[in-house]
mmCIF file of N, CA, C and O in Angstrom:
data_model
loop_
_atom_site.group_PDB
_atom_site.id
_atom_site.type_symbol
_atom_site.label_atom_id
_atom_site.label_comp_id
_atom_site.label_asym_id
_atom_site.label_seq_id
_atom_site.Cartn_x
_atom_site.Cartn_y
_atom_site.Cartn_z
ATOM 1 N N MET A 1 101.692 74.709 83.618
ATOM 2 C CA MET A 1 100.446 74.839 83.957
ATOM 3 C C MET A 1 100.660 76.161 84.953
ATOM 4 O O MET A 1 99.743 76.853 84.771
ATOM 5 N N GLN A 2 101.381 76.400 85.431
ATOM 6 C CA GLN A 2 101.111 77.509 86.555
ATOM 7 C C GLN A 2 101.914 78.886 86.437
ATOM 8 O O GLN A 2 101.536 79.739 86.034
ATOM 9 N N ARG A 3 102.880 78.113 84.166
ATOM 10 C CA ARG A 3 102.447 79.797 83.543
ATOM 11 C C ARG A 3 101.616 80.650 83.135
ATOM 12 O O ARG A 3 101.758 81.533 83.173
ATOM 13 N N GLU A 4 100.814 79.187 82.530
ATOM 14 C CA GLU A 4 99.660 79.207 81.570
ATOM 15 C C GLU A 4 98.337 80.726 83.027
ATOM 16 O O GLU A 4 97.614 81.435 82.016
ATOM 17 N N LYS A 5 98.748 80.205 83.802
ATOM 18 C CA LYS A 5 97.300 80.398 84.417
ATOM 19 C C LYS A 5 98.080 81.663 84.893
ATOM 20 O O LYS A 5 96.957 83.124 84.985
ATOM 21 N N ASN A 6 99.813 82.705 85.151
ATOM 22 C CA ASN A 6 99.849 83.516 85.633
ATOM 23 C C ASN A 6 99.437 84.467 84.152
ATOM 24 O O ASN A 6 99.032 85.359 84.052
ATOM 25 N N TYR A 7 99.698 83.846 82.547
ATOM 26 C CA TYR A 7 99.285 84.713 81.871
ATOM 27 C C TYR A 7 98.275 85.683 81.993
ATOM 28 O O TYR A 7 98.372 85.689 81.378
ATOM 29 N N THR A 8 97.003 84.186 82.181
ATOM 30 C CA THR A 8 95.508 84.279 81.761
ATOM 31 C C THR A 8 94.919 85.353 82.859
ATOM 32 O O THR A 8 94.798 86.496 82.320
ATOM 33 N N GLU A 9 96.206 85.344 84.214
ATOM 34 C CA GLU A 9 95.483 86.803 84.945
ATOM 35 C C GLU A 9 96.743 87.623 84.719
ATOM 36 O O GLU A 9 95.017 88.743 85.424
ATOM 37 N N ILE A 10 97.514 88.142 84.252
ATOM 38 C CA ILE A 10 97.732 88.959 83.947
ATOM 39 C C ILE A 10 97.292 89.976 82.922
ATOM 40 O O ILE A 10 97.123 91.011 82.957
ATOM 41 N N ASN A 11 96.542 88.867 81.841
ATOM 42 C CA ASN A 11 95.524 89.228 80.441
ATOM 43 C C ASN A 11 94.580 89.920 81.191
ATOM 44 O O ASN A 11 94.150 91.126 80.883
ATOM 45 N N MET A 12 94.295 89.491 81.806
ATOM 46 C CA MET A 12 92.272 90.086 82.042
ATOM 47 C C MET A 12 93.115 90.348 83.521
ATOM 48 O O MET A 12 91.952 91.439 83.355
ATOM 49 N N ALA A 13 93.993 90.619 84.556
ATOM 50 C CA ALA A 13 93.579 92.227 84.751
ATOM 51 C C ALA A 13 93.674 92.907 84.044
ATOM 52 O O ALA A 13 93.279 94.617 83.942
ATOM 53 N N SER A 14 94.780 93.154 82.528
ATOM 54 C CA SER A 14 95.636 94.404 81.386
ATOM 55 C C SER A 14 93.878 94.174 80.925
ATOM 56 O O SER A 14 94.295 95.816 80.736
ATOM 57 N N CYS A 15 93.058 93.631 81.267
ATOM 58 C CA CYS A 15 91.336 94.025 80.012
ATOM 59 C C CYS A 15 90.775 94.624 80.650
ATOM 60 O O CYS A 15 90.220 95.433 80.841
ATOM 61 N N SER A 16 90.990 94.195 81.932
ATOM 62 C CA SER A 16 89.729 94.654 82.884
ATOM 63 C C SER A 16 90.697 96.141 83.292
ATOM 64 O O SER A 16 89.865 97.327 82.923
ATOM 65 N N ARG A 17 91.583 97.406 83.289
ATOM 66 C CA ARG A 17 92.169 97.948 83.284
ATOM 67 C C ARG A 17 92.140 98.982 82.408
ATOM 68 O O ARG A 17 92.007 100.212 81.891
ATOM 69 N N ALA A 18 92.174 98.091 80.880
ATOM 70 C CA ALA A 18 91.547 99.281 79.939
ATOM 71 C C ALA A 18 90.322 99.112 79.887
ATOM 72 O O ALA A 18 89.617 100.591 79.645
ATOM 73 N N GLN A 19 89.504 98.139 80.127
ATOM 74 C CA GLN A 19 87.743 98.508 80.152
ATOM 75 C C GLN A 19 87.894 99.939 81.226
ATOM 76 O O GLN A 19 87.157 100.670 81.345
ATOM 77 N N VAL A 20 88.290 100.118 83.019
ATOM 78 C CA VAL A 20 88.660 101.045 83.039
ATOM 79 C C VAL A 20 88.161 102.252 83.135
ATOM 80 O O VAL A 20 87.744 103.304 82.326
ATOM 81 N N ILE A 21 89.408 102.084 82.097
ATOM 82 C CA ILE A 21 90.010 103.819 81.818
ATOM 83 C C ILE A 21 88.842 103.770 80.593
ATOM 84 O O ILE A 21 88.324 105.383 80.731
ATOM 85 N N SER A 22 88.547 103.168 80.001
ATOM 86 C CA SER A 22 87.640 102.841 78.724
ATOM 87 C C SER A 22 86.282 103.323 78.869
ATOM 88 O O SER A 22 86.267 105.276 78.869
ATOM 89 N N LEU A 23 85.430 102.476 80.255
ATOM 90 C CA LEU A 23 84.648 103.601 80.407
ATOM 91 C C LEU A 23 83.996 105.169 82.020
ATOM 92 O O LEU A 23 84.321 105.906 81.638
ATOM 93 N N TYR A 24 85.699 105.176 82.477
ATOM 94 C CA TYR A 24 85.900 106.258 82.440
ATOM 95 C C TYR A 24 86.257 107.843 82.591
ATOM 96 O O TYR A 24 85.101 109.205 82.372
ATOM 97 N N ARG A 25 86.592 107.940 80.417
ATOM 98 C CA ARG A 25 86.779 108.284 79.216
ATOM 99 C C ARG A 25 85.814 109.098 79.171
ATOM 100 O O ARG A 25 84.879 110.384 79.213
ATOM 101 N N MET A 26 84.955 107.477 78.963
ATOM 102 C CA MET A 26 83.276 108.216 78.565
ATOM 103 C C MET A 26 82.747 108.696 79.110
ATOM 104 O O MET A 26 81.525 109.456 78.869
ATOM 105 N N LEU A 27 82.393 108.183 80.746
ATOM 106 C CA LEU A 27 81.315 109.298 81.358
ATOM 107 C C LEU A 27 82.617 110.425 81.703
ATOM 108 O O LEU A 27 81.428 111.164 81.690
ATOM 109 N N MET A 28 83.490 110.404 81.994
ATOM 110 C CA MET A 28 83.973 111.366 82.005
ATOM 111 C C MET A 28 83.583 112.325 80.504
ATOM 112 O O MET A 28 82.943 114.161 80.442
ATOM 113 N N LYS A 29 83.792 112.205 79.100
ATOM 114 C CA LYS A 29 82.945 112.891 78.243
ATOM 115 C C LYS A 29 81.445 113.289 78.147
ATOM 116 O O LYS A 29 81.131 114.833 77.765
ATOM 117 N N GLU A 30 81.038 112.140 78.777
ATOM 118 C CA GLU A 30 79.504 113.300 78.996
ATOM 119 C C GLU A 30 78.748 113.911 79.622
ATOM 120 O O GLU A 30 77.860 114.148 78.957
ATOM 121 N N SER A 31 79.416 112.788 80.845
ATOM 122 C CA SER A 31 79.148 114.865 81.104
ATOM 123 C C SER A 31 80.231 115.794 81.425
ATOM 124 O O SER A 31 79.259 117.397 81.960
ATOM 125 N N ASN A 32 80.296 116.102 80.189
ATOM 126 C CA ASN A 32 80.292 117.331 79.866
ATOM 127 C C ASN A 32 79.564 118.024 79.379
ATOM 128 O O ASN A 32 79.925 119.412 78.362
ATOM 129 N N LYS A 33 79.151 117.336 78.746
ATOM 130 C CA LYS A 33 78.326 117.529 77.528
ATOM 131 C C LYS A 33 77.001 117.837 78.410
ATOM 132 O O LYS A 33 75.684 118.315 77.320
ATOM 133 N N PHE A 34 77.272 118.290 79.268
ATOM 134 C CA PHE A 34 75.490 118.539 80.054
ATOM 135 C C PHE A 34 75.574 120.457 79.531
ATOM 136 O O PHE A 34 76.640 121.247 79.447
ATOM 137 N N THR A 35 74.385 120.620 79.692
ATOM 138 C CA THR A 35 74.274 122.367 79.399
ATOM 139 C C THR A 35 74.740 122.902 80.409
ATOM 140 O O THR A 35 74.923 124.202 80.477
ATOM 141 N N SER A 36 74.060 122.447 81.571
ATOM 142 C CA SER A 36 73.263 123.108 83.684
ATOM 143 C C SER A 36 75.625 122.793 83.835
ATOM 144 O O SER A 36 75.378 121.868 83.846
ATOM 145 N N TYR A 37 74.978 124.092 84.258
ATOM 146 C CA TYR A 37 76.571 124.102 84.262
ATOM 147 C C TYR A 37 76.767 123.141 85.971
ATOM 148 O O TYR A 37 77.179 122.486 86.669
ATOM 149 N N ASN A 38 75.518 122.941 86.771
ATOM 150 C CA ASN A 38 75.626 122.277 88.570
ATOM 151 C C ASN A 38 75.286 121.313 88.306
ATOM 152 O O ASN A 38 76.265 120.528 88.770
ATOM 153 N N TYR A 39 74.882 120.339 86.587
ATOM 154 C CA TYR A 39 74.725 119.363 86.793
ATOM 155 C C TYR A 39 75.835 118.666 85.913
ATOM 156 O O TYR A 39 76.365 117.477 86.564
ATOM 157 N N ARG A 40 76.770 119.332 85.053
ATOM 158 C CA ARG A 40 77.906 119.495 85.153
ATOM 159 C C ARG A 40 78.886 118.625 86.032
ATOM 160 O O ARG A 40 79.884 118.051 85.943
ATOM 161 N N THR A 41 78.793 120.199 86.580
ATOM 162 C CA THR A 41 79.915 119.873 87.528
ATOM 163 C C THR A 41 79.633 118.530 88.349
ATOM 164 O O THR A 41 80.916 117.795 89.893
ATOM 165 N N TYR A 42 78.364 119.148 89.340
ATOM 166 C CA TYR A 42 78.542 117.795 89.937
ATOM 167 C C TYR A 42 78.274 116.174 89.657
ATOM 168 O O TYR A 42 79.407 114.561 89.868
ATOM 169 N N THR A 43 78.675 116.105 87.802
ATOM 170 C CA THR A 43 78.311 114.534 88.092
ATOM 171 C C THR A 43 80.223 114.337 87.901
ATOM 172 O O THR A 43 80.530 113.735 87.510
ATOM 173 N N LEU A 44 80.315 115.302 86.564
ATOM 174 C CA LEU A 44 81.720 115.545 86.936
ATOM 175 C C LEU A 44 82.687 114.945 88.235
ATOM 176 O O LEU A 44 83.364 113.633 88.913
ATOM 177 N N ARG A 45 82.340 115.931 89.037
ATOM 178 C CA ARG A 45 82.719 115.431 90.655
ATOM 179 C C ARG A 45 82.100 113.194 90.799
ATOM 180 O O ARG A 45 83.373 113.513 91.770
ATOM 181 N N ARG A 46 81.148 113.856 91.249
ATOM 182 C CA ARG A 46 80.656 112.249 91.551
ATOM 183 C C ARG A 46 81.736 110.903 90.306
ATOM 184 O O ARG A 46 82.289 109.910 91.429
ATOM 185 N N VAL A 47 81.865 111.092 89.185
ATOM 186 C CA VAL A 47 82.354 109.793 88.428
ATOM 187 C C VAL A 47 84.068 109.967 88.893
ATOM 188 O O VAL A 47 84.459 109.905 89.324
ATOM 189 N N LYS A 48 84.974 110.735 89.730
ATOM 190 C CA LYS A 48 85.159 110.534 89.728
ATOM 191 C C LYS A 48 86.291 110.487 91.516
ATOM 192 O O LYS A 48 87.364 109.533 91.152
ATOM 193 N N ASP A 49 85.251 111.433 92.411
ATOM 194 C CA ASP A 49 85.233 110.411 94.087
ATOM 195 C C ASP A 49 85.391 108.547 93.705
ATOM 196 O O ASP A 49 86.183 108.488 93.897
ATOM 197 N N GLY A 50 84.073 108.374 92.251
ATOM 198 C CA GLY A 50 83.212 107.586 92.596
ATOM 199 C C GLY A 50 85.225 106.153 91.774
ATOM 200 O O GLY A 50 84.873 105.789 92.276
ATOM 201 N N PHE A 51 86.033 107.050 90.787
ATOM 202 C CA PHE A 51 86.624 105.900 90.888
ATOM 203 C C PHE A 51 88.033 106.223 91.853
ATOM 204 O O PHE A 51 87.712 105.404 91.709
ATOM 205 N N ARG A 52 87.948 107.072 92.215
ATOM 206 C CA ARG A 52 89.007 107.703 92.791
ATOM 207 C C ARG A 52 88.511 106.054 94.508
ATOM 208 O O ARG A 52 89.416 105.523 95.228
ATOM 209 N N GLU A 53 87.483 106.623 94.604
ATOM 210 C CA GLU A 53 87.280 104.702 96.141
ATOM 211 C C GLU A 53 87.832 103.788 95.494
ATOM 212 O O GLU A 53 87.452 102.968 96.647
ATOM 213 N N ASN A 54 87.236 103.541 94.433
ATOM 214 C CA ASN A 54 87.445 101.861 94.149
ATOM 215 C C ASN A 54 88.073 101.984 93.664
ATOM 216 O O ASN A 54 89.229 101.249 93.322
ATOM 217 N N LEU A 55 89.460 102.477 93.126
ATOM 218 C CA LEU A 55 90.731 102.650 93.192
ATOM 219 C C LEU A 55 91.669 100.741 93.008
ATOM 220 O O LEU A 55 92.225 101.298 92.186
ATOM 221 N N HIS A 56 91.698 100.184 94.765
ATOM 222 C CA HIS A 56 92.084 99.423 94.868
ATOM 223 C C HIS A 56 91.536 98.347 95.077
ATOM 224 O O HIS A 56 92.056 97.576 96.037
ATOM 225 N N VAL A 57 90.583 98.264 94.632
ATOM 226 C CA VAL A 57 89.398 96.919 94.422
ATOM 227 C C VAL A 57 89.926 95.719 93.909
ATOM 228 O O VAL A 57 90.216 96.385 92.926
ATOM 229 N N ASP A 58 90.335 94.969 94.403
ATOM 230 C CA ASP A 58 91.561 93.490 93.567
ATOM 231 C C ASP A 58 90.006 92.285 93.645
ATOM 232 O O ASP A 58 90.875 91.448 92.484
ATOM 233 N N ASN A 59 89.680 92.651 93.944
ATOM 234 C CA ASN A 59 87.757 91.782 93.782
ATOM 235 C C ASN A 59 87.571 91.210 92.452
ATOM 236 O O ASN A 59 86.772 92.343 92.293
ATOM 237 N N PRO A 60 87.379 90.209 91.809
ATOM 238 C CA PRO A 60 87.307 90.290 89.822
ATOM 239 C C PRO A 60 85.432 90.816 90.228
ATOM 240 O O PRO A 60 84.857 90.705 89.541
ATOM 241 N N LYS A 61 84.839 90.065 91.313
ATOM 242 C CA LYS A 61 83.330 89.744 91.807
ATOM 243 C C LYS A 61 82.929 91.294 91.398
ATOM 244 O O LYS A 61 82.375 92.283 90.484
ATOM 245 N N THR A 62 83.855 92.431 92.677
ATOM 246 C CA THR A 62 83.389 93.742 92.729
ATOM 247 C C THR A 62 83.693 94.507 91.282
ATOM 248 O O THR A 62 83.053 94.349 90.824
ATOM 249 N N LEU A 63 84.407 94.517 90.901
ATOM 250 C CA LEU A 63 85.180 95.146 89.521
ATOM 251 C C LEU A 63 83.858 94.700 88.393
ATOM 252 O O LEU A 63 83.928 95.348 88.501
ATOM 253 N N ASP A 64 83.520 93.270 87.884
ATOM 254 C CA ASP A 64 82.923 93.612 87.541
ATOM 255 C C ASP A 64 81.562 93.642 88.025
ATOM 256 O O ASP A 64 80.115 94.866 86.781
ATOM 257 N N ASN A 65 81.295 94.061 89.285
ATOM 258 C CA ASN A 65 79.381 94.894 89.434
ATOM 259 C C ASN A 65 79.830 96.061 88.857
ATOM 260 O O ASN A 65 78.783 97.169 89.297
ATOM 261 N N LEU A 66 81.124 96.357 89.531
ATOM 262 C CA LEU A 66 81.878 98.176 90.209
ATOM 263 C C LEU A 66 81.271 99.108 88.268
ATOM 264 O O LEU A 66 80.826 99.591 87.460
ATOM 265 N N ILE A 67 81.744 97.539 87.001
ATOM 266 C CA ILE A 67 81.881 97.909 86.004
ATOM 267 C C ILE A 67 80.217 98.060 84.991
ATOM 268 O O ILE A 67 80.129 99.522 84.440
ATOM 269 N N ASN A 68 79.660 97.405 85.716
ATOM 270 C CA ASN A 68 78.292 97.235 85.357
ATOM 271 C C ASN A 68 77.668 98.053 85.927
ATOM 272 O O ASN A 68 76.607 98.690 84.858
ATOM 273 N N GLN A 69 77.578 99.080 86.604
ATOM 274 C CA GLN A 69 76.911 99.569 87.997
ATOM 275 C C GLN A 69 76.983 101.534 86.963
ATOM 276 O O GLN A 69 76.383 101.462 86.646
ATOM 277 N N ASP A 70 78.660 101.102 86.513
ATOM 278 C CA ASP A 70 79.218 102.598 86.125
ATOM 279 C C ASP A 70 78.379 102.417 84.565
ATOM 280 O O ASP A 70 78.150 103.665 83.568
ATOM 281 N N ARG A 71 78.036 101.588 83.938
ATOM 282 C CA ARG A 71 77.825 101.172 82.179
ATOM 283 C C ARG A 71 76.598 101.981 82.493
ATOM 284 O O ARG A 71 76.103 102.820 81.348
ATOM 285 N N GLU A 72 75.767 101.834 83.637
ATOM 286 C CA GLU A 72 73.937 101.672 83.761
ATOM 287 C C GLU A 72 74.377 103.188 83.864
ATOM 288 O O GLU A 72 73.278 103.885 83.263
ATOM 289 N N ASN A 73 74.830 105.058 85.108
ATOM 290 C CA ASN A 73 75.016 105.116 84.748
ATOM 291 C C ASN A 73 75.136 106.076 83.726
ATOM 292 O O ASN A 73 75.575 107.235 83.154
ATOM 293 N N LEU A 74 76.735 105.361 82.676
ATOM 294 C CA LEU A 74 76.571 105.936 81.843
ATOM 295 C C LEU A 74 75.087 106.464 80.482
ATOM 296 O O LEU A 74 75.704 107.208 79.784
ATOM 297 N N ALA A 75 74.752 104.919 80.351
ATOM 298 C CA ALA A 75 73.824 105.182 80.026
ATOM 299 C C ALA A 75 72.402 106.500 80.771
ATOM 300 O O ALA A 75 71.731 106.721 79.981
ATOM 301 N N VAL A 76 71.845 106.082 81.924
ATOM 302 C CA VAL A 76 72.046 107.416 82.596
ATOM 303 C C VAL A 76 72.383 108.653 82.377
ATOM 304 O O VAL A 76 70.946 109.642 81.665
ATOM 305 N N ILE A 77 73.378 109.271 82.313
ATOM 306 C CA ILE A 77 73.771 110.126 81.984
ATOM 307 C C ILE A 77 73.350 110.759 80.751
ATOM 308 O O ILE A 77 73.205 111.749 80.080
ATOM 309 N N LYS A 78 74.002 109.622 79.598
ATOM 310 C CA LYS A 78 73.253 110.014 78.029
ATOM 311 C C LYS A 78 72.068 110.467 77.819
ATOM 312 O O LYS A 78 71.697 111.580 77.541
ATOM 313 N N ARG A 79 71.373 109.710 78.532
ATOM 314 C CA ARG A 79 69.816 110.104 78.195
ATOM 315 C C ARG A 79 69.309 111.275 79.130
ATOM 316 O O ARG A 79 69.260 112.862 78.259
ATOM 317 N N GLN A 80 69.758 111.646 79.938
ATOM 318 C CA GLN A 80 69.625 113.118 81.101
ATOM 319 C C GLN A 80 70.546 114.411 79.924
ATOM 320 O O GLN A 80 70.159 115.090 80.009
ATOM 321 N N VAL A 81 71.586 113.793 79.488
ATOM 322 C CA VAL A 81 71.864 114.624 78.465
ATOM 323 C C VAL A 81 71.378 115.530 77.591
ATOM 324 O O VAL A 81 70.940 116.175 77.057
ATOM 325 N N SER A 82 70.483 114.445 76.744
ATOM 326 C CA SER A 82 70.022 114.504 75.694
ATOM 327 C C SER A 82 68.593 114.892 76.204
ATOM 328 O O SER A 82 67.646 116.215 75.032
ATOM 329 N N ILE A 83 68.078 114.493 76.817
ATOM 330 C CA ILE A 83 66.797 115.875 77.652
ATOM 331 C C ILE A 83 67.301 117.083 78.367
ATOM 332 O O ILE A 83 66.576 117.833 77.840
ATOM 333 N N GLY A 84 68.094 117.326 78.459
ATOM 334 C CA GLY A 84 69.182 118.461 78.827
ATOM 335 C C GLY A 84 68.885 119.584 78.026
ATOM 336 O O GLY A 84 68.858 120.693 77.716
ATOM 337 N N HIS A 85 69.368 119.034 76.251
ATOM 338 C CA HIS A 85 69.427 119.430 74.936
ATOM 339 C C HIS A 85 67.962 119.940 74.129
ATOM 340 O O HIS A 85 68.101 121.169 73.836
ATOM 341 N N LEU A 86 67.105 119.212 75.714
ATOM 342 C CA LEU A 86 65.661 119.769 74.426
ATOM 343 C C LEU A 86 65.436 121.089 75.066
ATOM 344 O O LEU A 86 64.534 121.482 74.360
ATOM 345 N N TYR A 87 65.537 121.344 76.706
ATOM 346 C CA TYR A 87 65.485 122.429 76.981
ATOM 347 C C TYR A 87 65.794 123.260 77.403
ATOM 348 O O TYR A 87 66.923 123.187 78.347
ATOM 349 N N SER A 88 65.870 124.148 76.624
ATOM 350 C CA SER A 88 67.467 125.876 76.425
ATOM 351 C C SER A 88 67.409 125.887 78.927
ATOM 352 O O SER A 88 66.049 126.710 79.088
ATOM 353 N N ALA A 89 67.815 126.497 78.600
ATOM 354 C CA ALA A 89 68.597 126.868 80.436
ATOM 355 C C ALA A 89 68.909 128.741 79.955
ATOM 356 O O ALA A 89 69.896 128.060 79.401
ATOM 357 N N GLN A 90 69.217 129.509 80.683
ATOM 358 C CA GLN A 90 70.210 130.398 81.411
ATOM 359 C C GLN A 90 71.155 130.212 81.581
ATOM 360 O O GLN A 90 70.542 129.083 82.372
ATOM 361 N N ARG A 91 71.806 130.779 80.940
ATOM 362 C CA ARG A 91 73.426 130.152 81.714
ATOM 363 C C ARG A 91 73.631 130.848 82.943
ATOM 364 O O ARG A 91 72.957 131.657 83.640
ATOM 365 N N ASN A 92 74.567 130.513 83.734
ATOM 366 C CA ASN A 92 74.169 130.475 84.988
ATOM 367 C C ASN A 92 75.762 132.006 85.239
ATOM 368 O O ASN A 92 76.404 132.418 84.636
ATOM 369 N N VAL A 93 75.846 132.039 86.116
ATOM 370 C CA VAL A 93 76.516 133.379 86.722
ATOM 371 C C VAL A 93 77.684 132.955 86.478
ATOM 372 O O VAL A 93 78.919 133.659 85.844
ATOM 373 N N VAL A 94 77.845 131.827 87.051
ATOM 374 C CA VAL A 94 79.249 131.416 86.545
ATOM 375 C C VAL A 94 80.351 131.203 85.576
ATOM 376 O O VAL A 94 80.728 131.424 85.003
ATOM 377 N N GLU A 95 79.236 130.345 84.065
ATOM 378 C CA GLU A 95 79.366 129.813 82.761
ATOM 379 C C GLU A 95 79.166 131.009 82.496
ATOM 380 O O GLU A 95 80.110 131.090 80.544
ATOM 381 N N LYS A 96 79.402 132.494 82.473
ATOM 382 C CA LYS A 96 79.205 133.705 81.893
ATOM 383 C C LYS A 96 80.339 134.412 81.749
ATOM 384 O O LYS A 96 81.632 134.684 82.376
ATOM 385 N N GLU A 97 80.941 135.365 80.311
ATOM 386 C CA GLU A 97 81.996 135.628 80.208
ATOM 387 C C GLU A 97 82.185 137.089 80.657
ATOM 388 O O GLU A 97 81.255 137.539 80.150
ATOM 389 N N PRO A 98 82.909 137.635 81.449
ATOM 390 C CA PRO A 98 83.438 139.175 81.473
ATOM 391 C C PRO A 98 83.579 139.855 80.497
ATOM 392 O O PRO A 98 83.859 139.432 79.683
ATOM 393 N N HIS A 99 82.994 141.054 81.009
ATOM 394 C CA HIS A 99 83.544 141.845 79.387
ATOM 395 C C HIS A 99 83.702 142.916 80.223
ATOM 396 O O HIS A 99 84.578 143.808 81.295
ATOM 397 N N LEU A 100 84.944 142.888 79.520
ATOM 398 C CA LEU A 100 86.509 143.412 79.785
ATOM 399 C C LEU A 100 86.525 144.607 79.213
ATOM 400 O O LEU A 100 85.806 145.743 78.088
#
């Protein structure tokens, strides 16, 4: 009985870890698609900081809430990226390539 319980906990933990890593990668990938430098750097920074802040969360309920919240954030980022592609903007000075 105890052995089954430990196996289930390990299996759930690895599943959650895989989900979190996958979600992190999707958020980073979508954030890189912003055409605007300011939006892109802001979302990348917020994703990194948010995951670093919650690195040591062990409570399964809290972890589920955070995963659901980040899935909603991923949907928002996808929508905003698609809207951003509809309207072209001038490139920022930081993004322009130097003329040598």
